[in-house]
mmCIF file of C-alpha atoms in Angstrom:
data_model
loop_
_atom_site.group_PDB
_atom_site.id
_atom_site.type_symbol
_atom_site.label_atom_id
_atom_site.label_comp_id
_atom_site.label_asym_id
_atom_site.label_seq_id
_atom_site.Cartn_x
_atom_site.Cartn_y
_atom_site.Cartn_z
ATOM 1 C CA GLN A 1 17.329 40.405 26.034
ATOM 2 C CA VAL A 2 14.862 41.814 23.534
ATOM 3 C CA GLN A 3 12.845 39.268 21.561
ATOM 4 C CA MET A 4 10.449 39.831 18.690
ATOM 5 C CA GLN A 5 7.540 37.642 17.596
ATOM 6 C CA GLU A 6 5.351 38.087 14.527
ATOM 7 C CA SER A 7 1.722 36.955 14.470
ATOM 8 C CA GLY A 8 -1.182 37.110 12.073
ATOM 9 C CA PRO A 9 -3.083 35.207 9.378
ATOM 10 C CA GLY A 10 -1.040 32.930 7.171
ATOM 11 C CA LEU A 11 -3.444 33.231 4.249
ATOM 12 C CA VAL A 12 -4.888 36.396 2.719
ATOM 13 C CA LYS A 13 -7.113 36.706 -0.334
ATOM 14 C CA PRO A 14 -6.074 38.852 -3.287
ATOM 15 C CA SER A 15 -7.168 42.513 -3.069
ATOM 16 C CA GLN A 16 -7.602 42.249 0.702
ATOM 17 C CA THR A 17 -5.447 43.691 3.488
ATOM 18 C CA LEU A 18 -2.547 41.820 5.049
ATOM 19 C CA SER A 19 -2.315 42.556 8.781
ATOM 20 C CA LEU A 20 0.508 41.431 11.050
ATOM 21 C CA THR A 21 1.538 42.245 14.605
ATOM 22 C CA CYS A 22 4.952 42.146 16.209
ATOM 23 C CA THR A 23 5.133 41.642 19.952
ATOM 24 C CA VAL A 24 8.277 42.909 21.635
ATOM 25 C CA SER A 25 9.431 41.347 24.912
ATOM 26 C CA GLY A 26 12.401 42.125 27.117
ATOM 27 C CA GLY A 27 12.401 45.783 26.153
ATOM 28 C CA SER A 28 10.073 48.722 25.675
ATOM 29 C CA ILE A 29 8.757 49.845 22.316
ATOM 30 C CA SER A 30 8.514 53.291 23.897
ATOM 31 C CA SER A 31 12.300 53.605 23.952
ATOM 32 C CA TYR A 32 13.629 56.730 22.223
ATOM 33 C CA ASP A 33 16.760 54.792 21.201
ATOM 34 C CA TYR A 34 15.291 52.577 18.490
ATOM 35 C CA TYR A 35 12.934 52.314 15.563
ATOM 36 C CA TRP A 36 10.803 49.286 14.720
ATOM 37 C CA SER A 37 10.882 47.860 11.211
ATOM 38 C CA TRP A 38 9.133 45.369 8.986
ATOM 39 C CA ILE A 39 11.078 43.401 6.373
ATOM 40 C CA ARG A 40 9.924 40.666 3.987
ATOM 41 C CA GLN A 41 11.416 37.965 1.805
ATOM 42 C CA PRO A 42 9.554 36.297 -1.055
ATOM 43 C CA ALA A 43 10.661 32.733 -1.690
ATOM 44 C CA GLY A 44 13.918 32.666 -3.617
ATOM 45 C CA LYS A 45 14.272 36.449 -3.605
ATOM 46 C CA ARG A 46 16.225 38.928 -1.579
ATOM 47 C CA LEU A 47 14.997 40.660 1.537
ATOM 48 C CA GLU A 48 13.009 43.873 1.125
ATOM 49 C CA TRP A 49 12.644 46.570 3.782
ATOM 50 C CA ILE A 50 8.989 47.622 4.100
ATOM 51 C CA GLY A 51 9.054 50.460 6.596
ATOM 52 C CA ARG A 52 9.457 51.516 10.203
ATOM 53 C CA VAL A 53 7.776 53.296 13.093
ATOM 54 C CA TYR A 54 9.174 55.325 15.987
ATOM 55 C CA THR A 55 7.830 55.620 19.516
ATOM 56 C CA THR A 56 6.311 58.996 18.599
ATOM 57 C CA GLY A 57 4.276 57.288 15.889
ATOM 58 C CA SER A 58 6.297 58.799 13.057
ATOM 59 C CA THR A 59 6.832 56.473 10.142
ATOM 60 C CA LYS A 60 9.035 55.987 7.102
ATOM 61 C CA TYR A 61 8.242 53.617 4.236
ATOM 62 C CA ASN A 62 9.972 52.057 1.280
ATOM 63 C CA PRO A 63 8.897 54.196 -1.698
ATOM 64 C CA SER A 64 8.109 51.030 -3.654
ATOM 65 C CA LEU A 65 5.368 50.100 -1.162
ATOM 66 C CA GLU A 66 4.466 53.449 0.378
ATOM 67 C CA SER A 67 1.066 53.774 -1.297
ATOM 68 C CA ARG A 68 -0.164 50.500 0.257
ATOM 69 C CA VAL A 69 1.551 50.364 3.664
ATOM 70 C CA THR A 70 0.658 51.544 7.137
ATOM 71 C CA ILE A 71 2.768 50.784 10.202
ATOM 72 C CA SER A 72 1.520 51.713 13.649
ATOM 73 C CA LEU A 73 2.321 50.948 17.255
ATOM 74 C CA ASP A 74 0.412 50.149 20.437
ATOM 75 C CA THR A 75 2.599 51.092 23.377
ATOM 76 C CA SER A 76 0.109 49.677 25.890
ATOM 77 C CA LYS A 77 0.660 46.208 24.428
ATOM 78 C CA ASN A 78 4.316 46.735 23.456
ATOM 79 C CA GLN A 79 3.387 45.843 19.875
ATOM 80 C CA PHE A 80 3.672 47.348 16.431
ATOM 81 C CA SER A 81 1.676 46.397 13.387
ATOM 82 C CA LEU A 82 1.829 46.206 9.613
ATOM 83 C CA ASN A 83 -1.090 46.713 7.247
ATOM 84 C CA LEU A 84 -0.534 46.147 3.526
ATOM 85 C CA ASN A 85 -3.592 46.694 1.379
ATOM 86 C CA SER A 86 -4.620 45.557 -2.094
ATOM 87 C CA VAL A 87 -2.385 42.501 -1.904
ATOM 88 C CA THR A 88 -1.527 40.267 -4.847
ATOM 89 C CA ALA A 89 0.379 37.016 -5.193
ATOM 90 C CA ALA A 90 3.555 39.094 -5.398
ATOM 91 C CA ASP A 91 3.092 39.942 -1.712
ATOM 92 C CA THR A 92 3.469 36.296 -0.711
ATOM 93 C CA ALA A 93 6.550 36.232 1.511
ATOM 94 C CA VAL A 94 8.013 35.567 4.908
ATOM 95 C CA TYR A 95 7.485 38.727 6.922
ATOM 96 C CA TYR A 96 9.926 39.709 9.670
ATOM 97 C CA CYS A 97 9.850 42.374 12.322
ATOM 98 C CA ALA A 98 13.099 43.775 13.672
ATOM 99 C CA ARG A 99 14.511 46.452 15.915
ATOM 100 C CA ASP A 100 16.086 49.204 13.845
ATOM 101 C CA HIS A 101 19.181 51.008 15.119
ATOM 102 C CA GLY A 102 18.727 53.962 12.796
ATOM 103 C CA ASP A 103 18.233 57.664 13.326
ATOM 104 C CA ASP A 104 15.731 60.280 12.169
ATOM 105 C CA ASP A 105 17.064 60.237 8.630
ATOM 106 C CA VAL A 106 17.570 56.600 7.790
ATOM 107 C CA SER A 107 17.406 53.076 9.084
ATOM 108 C CA SER A 108 20.596 51.314 10.125
ATOM 109 C CA TRP A 109 21.295 47.742 11.140
ATOM 110 C CA PHE A 110 18.533 45.433 12.339
ATOM 111 C CA ASP A 111 18.917 43.523 15.571
ATOM 112 C CA PRO A 112 17.213 41.462 16.828
ATOM 113 C CA TRP A 113 14.775 39.979 14.313
ATOM 114 C CA GLY A 114 11.711 37.856 14.805
ATOM 115 C CA GLN A 115 11.654 34.347 13.366
ATOM 116 C CA GLY A 116 9.354 35.425 10.582
ATOM 117 C CA THR A 117 5.869 34.420 9.523
ATOM 118 C CA LEU A 118 4.840 33.140 6.105
ATOM 119 C CA VAL A 119 1.931 34.944 4.512
ATOM 120 C CA THR A 120 0.445 33.485 1.351
ATOM 121 C CA VAL A 121 -1.818 35.526 -0.894
ATOM 122 C CA SER A 122 -4.233 33.191 -2.624
ATOM 123 C CA SER A 123 -7.936 32.790 -3.226
ATOM 124 C CA ASP B 1 17.817 52.226 -5.032
ATOM 125 C CA ILE B 2 21.340 51.139 -4.212
ATOM 126 C CA GLN B 3 21.957 47.655 -5.602
ATOM 127 C CA MET B 4 23.936 45.193 -3.505
ATOM 128 C CA THR B 5 25.623 42.363 -5.391
ATOM 129 C CA GLN B 6 26.956 39.454 -3.387
ATOM 130 C CA SER B 7 29.421 36.843 -4.585
ATOM 131 C CA PRO B 8 29.524 33.970 -4.722
ATOM 132 C CA SER B 9 25.870 32.905 -4.521
ATOM 133 C CA SER B 10 26.994 29.683 -2.888
ATOM 134 C CA LEU B 11 30.190 27.953 -1.879
ATOM 135 C CA SER B 12 31.289 24.607 -0.511
ATOM 136 C CA ALA B 13 33.844 24.539 2.265
ATOM 137 C CA THR B 14 35.362 22.303 4.896
ATOM 138 C CA VAL B 15 35.578 22.834 8.647
ATOM 139 C CA GLY B 16 38.667 24.904 9.335
ATOM 140 C CA ASP B 17 38.658 26.700 5.980
ATOM 141 C CA ARG B 18 38.991 30.445 5.611
ATOM 142 C CA VAL B 19 35.961 31.724 3.740
ATOM 143 C CA THR B 20 35.450 35.170 2.194
ATOM 144 C CA ILE B 21 32.158 36.561 0.896
ATOM 145 C CA THR B 22 32.025 39.810 -1.056
ATOM 146 C CA CYS B 23 29.290 42.423 -1.327
ATOM 147 C CA ARG B 24 29.575 45.218 -3.891
ATOM 148 C CA ALA B 25 27.483 48.379 -3.711
ATOM 149 C CA SER B 26 26.307 50.142 -6.872
ATOM 150 C CA GLN B 27 27.500 53.472 -5.441
ATOM 151 C CA SER B 28 29.469 54.767 -2.495
ATOM 152 C CA ILE B 29 27.813 53.896 0.829
ATOM 153 C CA SER B 30 30.620 54.922 3.182
ATOM 154 C CA SER B 31 30.678 52.226 5.886
ATOM 155 C CA TYR B 32 26.909 51.784 6.099
ATOM 156 C CA LEU B 33 27.121 48.047 5.458
ATOM 157 C CA HIS B 34 26.032 45.233 7.751
ATOM 158 C CA TRP B 35 26.285 41.436 7.637
ATOM 159 C CA TYR B 36 23.836 38.797 8.854
ATOM 160 C CA GLN B 37 23.730 35.026 9.205
ATOM 161 C CA GLN B 38 20.546 33.074 8.625
ATOM 162 C CA LYS B 39 19.781 29.414 9.251
ATOM 163 C CA PRO B 40 16.581 27.765 7.968
ATOM 164 C CA GLY B 41 13.536 28.558 10.084
ATOM 165 C CA THR B 42 15.378 30.896 12.422
ATOM 166 C CA ALA B 43 15.681 34.637 12.805
ATOM 167 C CA PRO B 44 18.496 36.375 10.922
ATOM 168 C CA LYS B 45 21.394 37.176 13.242
ATOM 169 C CA LEU B 46 23.501 40.337 13.079
ATOM 170 C CA LEU B 47 27.207 39.545 12.794
ATOM 171 C CA ILE B 48 28.953 42.746 11.709
ATOM 172 C CA TYR B 49 27.682 46.333 11.634
ATOM 173 C CA GLN B 50 29.169 49.453 10.039
ATOM 174 C CA ALA B 51 31.398 47.316 7.812
ATOM 175 C CA SER B 52 33.801 46.049 10.462
ATOM 176 C CA ARG B 53 32.311 46.253 13.945
ATOM 177 C CA LEU B 54 31.742 42.850 15.527
ATOM 178 C CA GLN B 55 28.358 42.493 17.193
ATOM 179 C CA SER B 56 28.545 41.558 20.870
ATOM 180 C CA GLY B 57 28.590 37.809 21.395
ATOM 181 C CA VAL B 58 29.689 36.986 17.836
ATOM 182 C CA PRO B 59 32.871 34.860 17.657
ATOM 183 C CA SER B 60 36.033 36.688 16.642
ATOM 184 C CA ARG B 61 36.546 34.350 13.653
ATOM 185 C CA PHE B 62 34.057 36.610 11.870
ATOM 186 C CA SER B 63 35.469 39.838 10.495
ATOM 187 C CA GLY B 64 34.409 42.538 8.049
ATOM 188 C CA GLY B 65 36.426 44.647 5.627
ATOM 189 C CA LYS B 66 35.952 47.464 3.140
ATOM 190 C CA SER B 67 37.695 48.638 0.018
ATOM 191 C CA GLY B 68 35.868 51.373 -1.833
ATOM 192 C CA THR B 69 32.422 49.987 -2.630
ATOM 193 C CA ASP B 70 33.508 46.384 -2.033
ATOM 194 C CA PHE B 71 32.865 44.843 1.346
ATOM 195 C CA THR B 72 34.000 41.466 2.652
ATOM 196 C CA LEU B 73 32.878 39.069 5.337
ATOM 197 C CA THR B 74 35.614 36.628 6.320
ATOM 198 C CA ILE B 75 35.225 33.541 8.473
ATOM 199 C CA SER B 76 38.648 32.448 9.692
ATOM 200 C CA GLY B 77 38.414 28.796 10.620
ATOM 201 C CA LEU B 78 34.948 27.662 9.554
ATOM 202 C CA GLN B 79 33.061 25.814 12.294
ATOM 203 C CA PRO B 80 30.189 23.320 11.855
ATOM 204 C CA GLU B 81 27.684 25.877 13.167
ATOM 205 C CA ASP B 82 28.748 28.379 10.497
ATOM 206 C CA PHE B 83 27.094 26.509 7.631
ATOM 207 C CA ALA B 84 24.306 28.930 6.830
ATOM 208 C CA THR B 85 23.278 31.709 4.469
ATOM 209 C CA TYR B 86 24.937 35.108 4.807
ATOM 210 C CA PHE B 87 23.635 38.383 3.449
ATOM 211 C CA CYS B 88 24.657 42.003 3.457
ATOM 212 C CA GLN B 89 22.546 45.136 3.879
ATOM 213 C CA GLN B 90 23.262 48.800 3.174
ATOM 214 C CA SER B 91 21.791 51.632 5.202
ATOM 215 C CA TYR B 92 23.171 54.635 3.286
ATOM 216 C CA ASN B 93 19.606 55.309 2.227
ATOM 217 C CA THR B 94 16.471 53.153 1.880
ATOM 218 C CA PRO B 95 17.808 49.800 3.124
ATOM 219 C CA THR B 96 18.536 47.158 0.508
ATOM 220 C CA PHE B 97 19.983 43.687 0.827
ATOM 221 C CA GLY B 98 22.298 41.394 -1.089
ATOM 222 C CA GLN B 99 20.882 38.221 -2.574
ATOM 223 C CA GLY B 100 22.648 35.987 -0.039
ATOM 224 C CA THR B 101 25.514 33.492 -0.043
ATOM 225 C CA LYS B 102 24.873 29.923 1.023
ATOM 226 C CA VAL B 103 27.835 28.257 2.724
ATOM 227 C CA GLU B 104 27.559 24.487 2.394
ATOM 228 C CA ILE B 105 29.581 21.553 3.611
ATOM 229 C CA LYS B 106 31.984 20.175 1.013
#
């Protein structure tokens, strides 16, 4: 079955860019049936959807983060990536990637998810 | 944004109990409501999608319901492996999540 695995630096300095990669195994990121999302959870807070990418490269972002986020995909590696620029301590969170069962208009349920990776923003 | 309010934030229960968790949406979201289970250090797991549809492989003791903008997740006959945190998510528009309900052993 499809599995997701996040990877990337666990520590990022304030004002720099947070970059994470999600590797998908057991299925193709080039599928026209799914979208690929990033979600985060700061400690003690609720989950927050960041954005998603489709196999065509089209993207949709949470308006609250849109000015700082870029999500892209690399079909040759079956990976998709998250870049979040100008980070502050408020961006410290566990970051998850997930397969999104949505359509062109909106995301839907997320399944499966990766185990998550903690990213701390600190100097 | 659509606000999702879960209750209770935590509960204590015994194996075999019937447990109900509620998620209230701040506006109508039709049946665009999904439930997940999360255990520490592991990936969230989809339990119920579109308010009442049981995800493949999920035990039938889990069920979902809807009444207006109130949604429920019921565990009928709590098992030891069910002690975890549960959260809801709406997909009517930009996805938002409930704050989670921690189910602990009494």
